[in-house]
Amino acid sequence: MYECCTEAIVLDKEDLGEADARVFLFTKSLGKVVAKVKSAKKITSKLSSHLEPLNLITVRLVEKNGFQVVDVLSNRKLPQSELHILNMVNQLSAENQQDLELWSVLTGSIDLRPVDFQKQILSALGFDPKFASCQNCDRPRPDYFSLLDTSYLCQICALKSGVRQNCFKLN
């Protein structure tokens, strides 16, 4: 049995059965972690309010047949505008891979404009927009990043393909 106490950002939360929940955390020491929270949906749950997306927390995790949240302490809440970016991190990051660069970008994001923050996150995940071109027509400086196929698209190709609603605008 392994126990770890670390800082984490809550990326997402979903129901698991009648009373439990599953949380997606990006931790400083373990990277992305999926953990079970027992009795999270019960009215007497101490942990539930701390484990909402956008919360920066200190969490104690125990690994025994997967991670389980044992204790939580909230530190602060991230701006609401970062929710779609946390969804991107949840989709694109690998589990149990420590990434201190991505951690520092996520926790130091308060002073950045949303577009600059998206570019820094993409860069930390290995999708640097500086070196990208449109997947379809090879135009430099693409306007969109598609989560569906992790590709870059220019304005024209994004309109033609109709995937703009599943894309992040870069400019």
Short mmCIF file of C-alpha atoms in Angstrom, two decimals:
data_model
loop_
_atom_site.label_atom_id
_atom_site.label_comp_id
_atom_site.label_asym_id
_atom_site.label_seq_id
_atom_site.Cartn_x
_atom_site.Cartn_y
_atom_site.Cartn_z
CA MET A 1 0.00 0.00 0.00
CA TYR A 2 1.37 3.40 -1.05
CA GLU A 3 0.41 6.73 0.55
CA CYS A 4 1.17 10.18 -0.84
CA CYS A 5 0.37 13.72 0.27
CA THR A 6 0.65 16.25 -2.57
CA GLU A 7 -0.76 19.42 -4.08
CA ALA A 8 -3.28 18.89 -6.87
CA ILE A 9 -5.67 20.67 -9.20
CA VAL A 10 -9.09 19.07 -9.62
CA LEU A 11 -9.59 18.61 -13.37
CA ASP A 12 -12.96 16.86 -13.36
CA LYS A 13 -15.35 14.84 -11.23
CA GLU A 14 -17.88 12.19 -12.22
CA ASP A 15 -20.35 9.96 -10.41
CA LEU A 16 -19.37 6.39 -9.66
CA GLY A 17 -22.23 4.27 -8.43
CA GLU A 18 -24.80 5.46 -5.94
CA ALA A 19 -22.65 7.22 -3.34
CA ASP A 20 -19.09 7.31 -4.70
CA ALA A 21 -17.32 9.56 -7.19
CA ARG A 22 -14.26 9.49 -9.42
CA VAL A 23 -12.01 12.57 -9.53
CA PHE A 24 -9.39 13.47 -12.09
CA LEU A 25 -6.51 15.30 -10.44
CA PHE A 26 -3.32 16.80 -11.79
CA THR A 27 -0.83 16.47 -8.96
CA LYS A 28 2.58 18.01 -8.47
CA SER A 29 4.33 14.74 -7.63
CA LEU A 30 2.39 12.13 -9.65
CA GLY A 31 1.02 13.98 -12.69
CA LYS A 32 -2.52 13.08 -13.70
CA VAL A 33 -4.24 10.72 -11.26
CA VAL A 34 -7.71 9.19 -11.34
CA ALA A 35 -8.90 8.49 -7.80
CA LYS A 36 -12.00 7.08 -6.18
CA VAL A 37 -13.79 9.04 -3.45
CA LYS A 38 -15.94 6.91 -1.17
CA SER A 39 -19.29 8.34 -0.05
CA ALA A 40 -18.67 11.60 -1.93
CA LYS A 41 -22.34 12.05 -2.79
CA LYS A 42 -23.64 11.55 0.74
CA ILE A 43 -24.96 14.68 2.41
CA THR A 44 -22.49 14.27 5.28
CA SER A 45 -19.43 14.05 3.02
CA LYS A 46 -16.50 16.20 4.19
CA LEU A 47 -14.54 15.82 0.97
CA SER A 48 -17.10 16.58 -1.72
CA SER A 49 -16.96 20.38 -1.78
CA HIS A 50 -13.15 20.40 -1.92
CA LEU A 51 -13.14 18.06 -4.92
CA GLU A 52 -14.91 20.31 -7.41
CA PRO A 53 -13.15 21.26 -10.67
CA LEU A 54 -10.88 24.34 -10.53
CA ASN A 55 -9.90 23.79 -6.87
CA LEU A 56 -6.22 23.81 -5.96
CA ILE A 57 -5.98 21.37 -3.05
CA THR A 58 -3.64 19.43 -0.83
CA VAL A 59 -4.72 15.81 -1.04
CA ARG A 60 -3.71 12.57 0.65
CA LEU A 61 -3.96 9.60 -1.69
CA VAL A 62 -3.70 5.91 -0.87
CA GLU A 63 -3.00 3.38 -3.61
CA LYS A 64 -4.47 -0.05 -3.15
CA ASN A 65 -6.07 -1.41 -6.32
CA GLY A 66 -6.08 2.14 -7.71
CA PHE A 67 -5.89 5.49 -5.96
CA GLN A 68 -8.37 6.55 -3.30
CA VAL A 69 -8.74 10.02 -1.78
CA VAL A 70 -8.43 9.88 2.00
CA ASP A 71 -8.14 13.53 3.03
CA VAL A 72 -8.37 16.96 1.33
CA LEU A 73 -7.62 20.57 2.19
CA SER A 74 -8.57 23.39 -0.20
CA ASN A 75 -5.95 26.04 -0.91
CA ARG A 76 -7.64 28.29 -3.48
CA LYS A 77 -9.95 28.27 -6.47
CA LEU A 78 -8.72 28.91 -10.00
CA PRO A 79 -10.59 31.36 -12.28
CA GLN A 80 -13.74 30.01 -13.98
CA SER A 81 -12.27 30.88 -17.39
CA GLU A 82 -9.77 28.03 -17.00
CA LEU A 83 -12.36 25.23 -16.91
CA HIS A 84 -12.15 24.43 -20.64
CA ILE A 85 -8.34 24.43 -20.38
CA LEU A 86 -8.47 21.93 -17.51
CA ASN A 87 -10.67 19.72 -19.71
CA MET A 88 -7.95 19.91 -22.37
CA VAL A 89 -5.29 18.91 -19.81
CA ASN A 90 -7.50 16.03 -18.67
CA GLN A 91 -7.87 14.73 -22.24
CA LEU A 92 -4.27 15.20 -23.40
CA SER A 93 -2.14 14.30 -20.37
CA ALA A 94 -1.03 10.76 -19.56
CA GLU A 95 -1.78 9.19 -16.19
CA ASN A 96 0.91 8.79 -13.53
CA GLN A 97 3.52 10.81 -15.45
CA GLN A 98 4.99 13.61 -13.35
CA ASP A 99 5.23 16.85 -15.36
CA LEU A 100 6.65 19.74 -13.35
CA GLU A 101 6.63 22.09 -16.36
CA LEU A 102 2.89 21.60 -16.86
CA TRP A 103 2.34 21.94 -13.09
CA SER A 104 4.15 25.28 -12.98
CA VAL A 105 2.17 26.58 -15.97
CA LEU A 106 -1.14 25.49 -14.40
CA THR A 107 -0.43 27.01 -10.99
CA GLY A 108 1.19 30.18 -12.31
CA SER A 109 -1.58 31.01 -14.78
CA ILE A 110 -3.47 33.69 -12.87
CA ASP A 111 -1.63 36.64 -14.45
CA LEU A 112 -1.84 35.36 -18.04
CA ARG A 113 -4.41 36.18 -20.70
CA PRO A 114 -6.51 33.11 -21.59
CA VAL A 115 -5.01 32.81 -25.11
CA ASP A 116 -1.43 32.95 -23.79
CA PHE A 117 -2.32 30.39 -21.13
CA GLN A 118 -3.70 27.99 -23.76
CA LYS A 119 -0.52 28.32 -25.80
CA GLN A 120 1.67 27.62 -22.76
CA ILE A 121 -0.41 24.56 -21.84
CA LEU A 122 -0.21 23.21 -25.40
CA SER A 123 3.54 23.80 -25.40
CA ALA A 124 3.98 21.98 -22.07
CA LEU A 125 1.94 19.05 -23.42
CA GLY A 126 4.18 18.82 -26.51
CA PHE A 127 1.94 20.64 -28.99
CA ASP A 128 3.87 23.93 -29.30
CA PRO A 129 1.91 26.32 -31.57
CA LYS A 130 5.11 28.19 -32.55
CA PHE A 131 6.20 25.30 -34.74
CA ALA A 132 2.74 24.30 -35.99
CA SER A 133 1.08 24.62 -39.37
CA CYS A 134 -2.40 23.79 -40.61
CA GLN A 135 -2.86 20.04 -40.96
CA ASN A 136 -4.83 20.39 -44.21
CA CYS A 137 -3.11 23.18 -46.15
CA ASP A 138 0.25 23.69 -44.34
CA ARG A 139 -0.33 27.39 -43.67
CA PRO A 140 1.94 28.67 -40.90
CA ARG A 141 0.52 30.19 -37.69
CA PRO A 142 -2.72 28.16 -37.39
CA ASP A 143 -5.78 29.68 -35.72
CA TYR A 144 -7.26 26.61 -34.00
CA PHE A 145 -6.20 23.49 -32.13
CA SER A 146 -8.55 20.50 -32.48
CA LEU A 147 -8.94 18.19 -29.50
CA LEU A 148 -10.61 15.52 -31.63
CA ASP A 149 -7.47 14.64 -33.56
CA THR A 150 -4.87 16.83 -31.79
CA SER A 151 -4.16 18.85 -34.90
CA TYR A 152 -3.85 22.49 -35.87
CA LEU A 153 -6.17 24.17 -38.38
CA CYS A 154 -6.26 27.56 -40.07
CA GLN A 155 -9.46 29.64 -40.12
CA ILE A 156 -10.47 28.48 -43.63
CA CYS A 157 -9.91 24.77 -43.02
CA ALA A 158 -11.68 24.91 -39.65
CA LEU A 159 -14.74 26.44 -41.33
CA LYS A 160 -14.66 23.87 -44.16
CA SER A 161 -14.35 20.88 -41.86
CA GLY A 162 -16.99 22.14 -39.40
CA VAL A 163 -14.99 21.22 -36.30
CA ARG A 164 -14.63 24.73 -34.89
CA GLN A 165 -16.86 23.98 -31.90
CA ASN A 166 -14.38 21.29 -30.76
CA CYS A 167 -11.36 23.56 -31.19
CA PHE A 168 -9.45 26.07 -29.10
CA LYS A 169 -8.93 29.45 -30.74
CA LEU A 170 -5.26 30.43 -30.56
CA ASN A 171 -5.38 34.09 -31.60
#
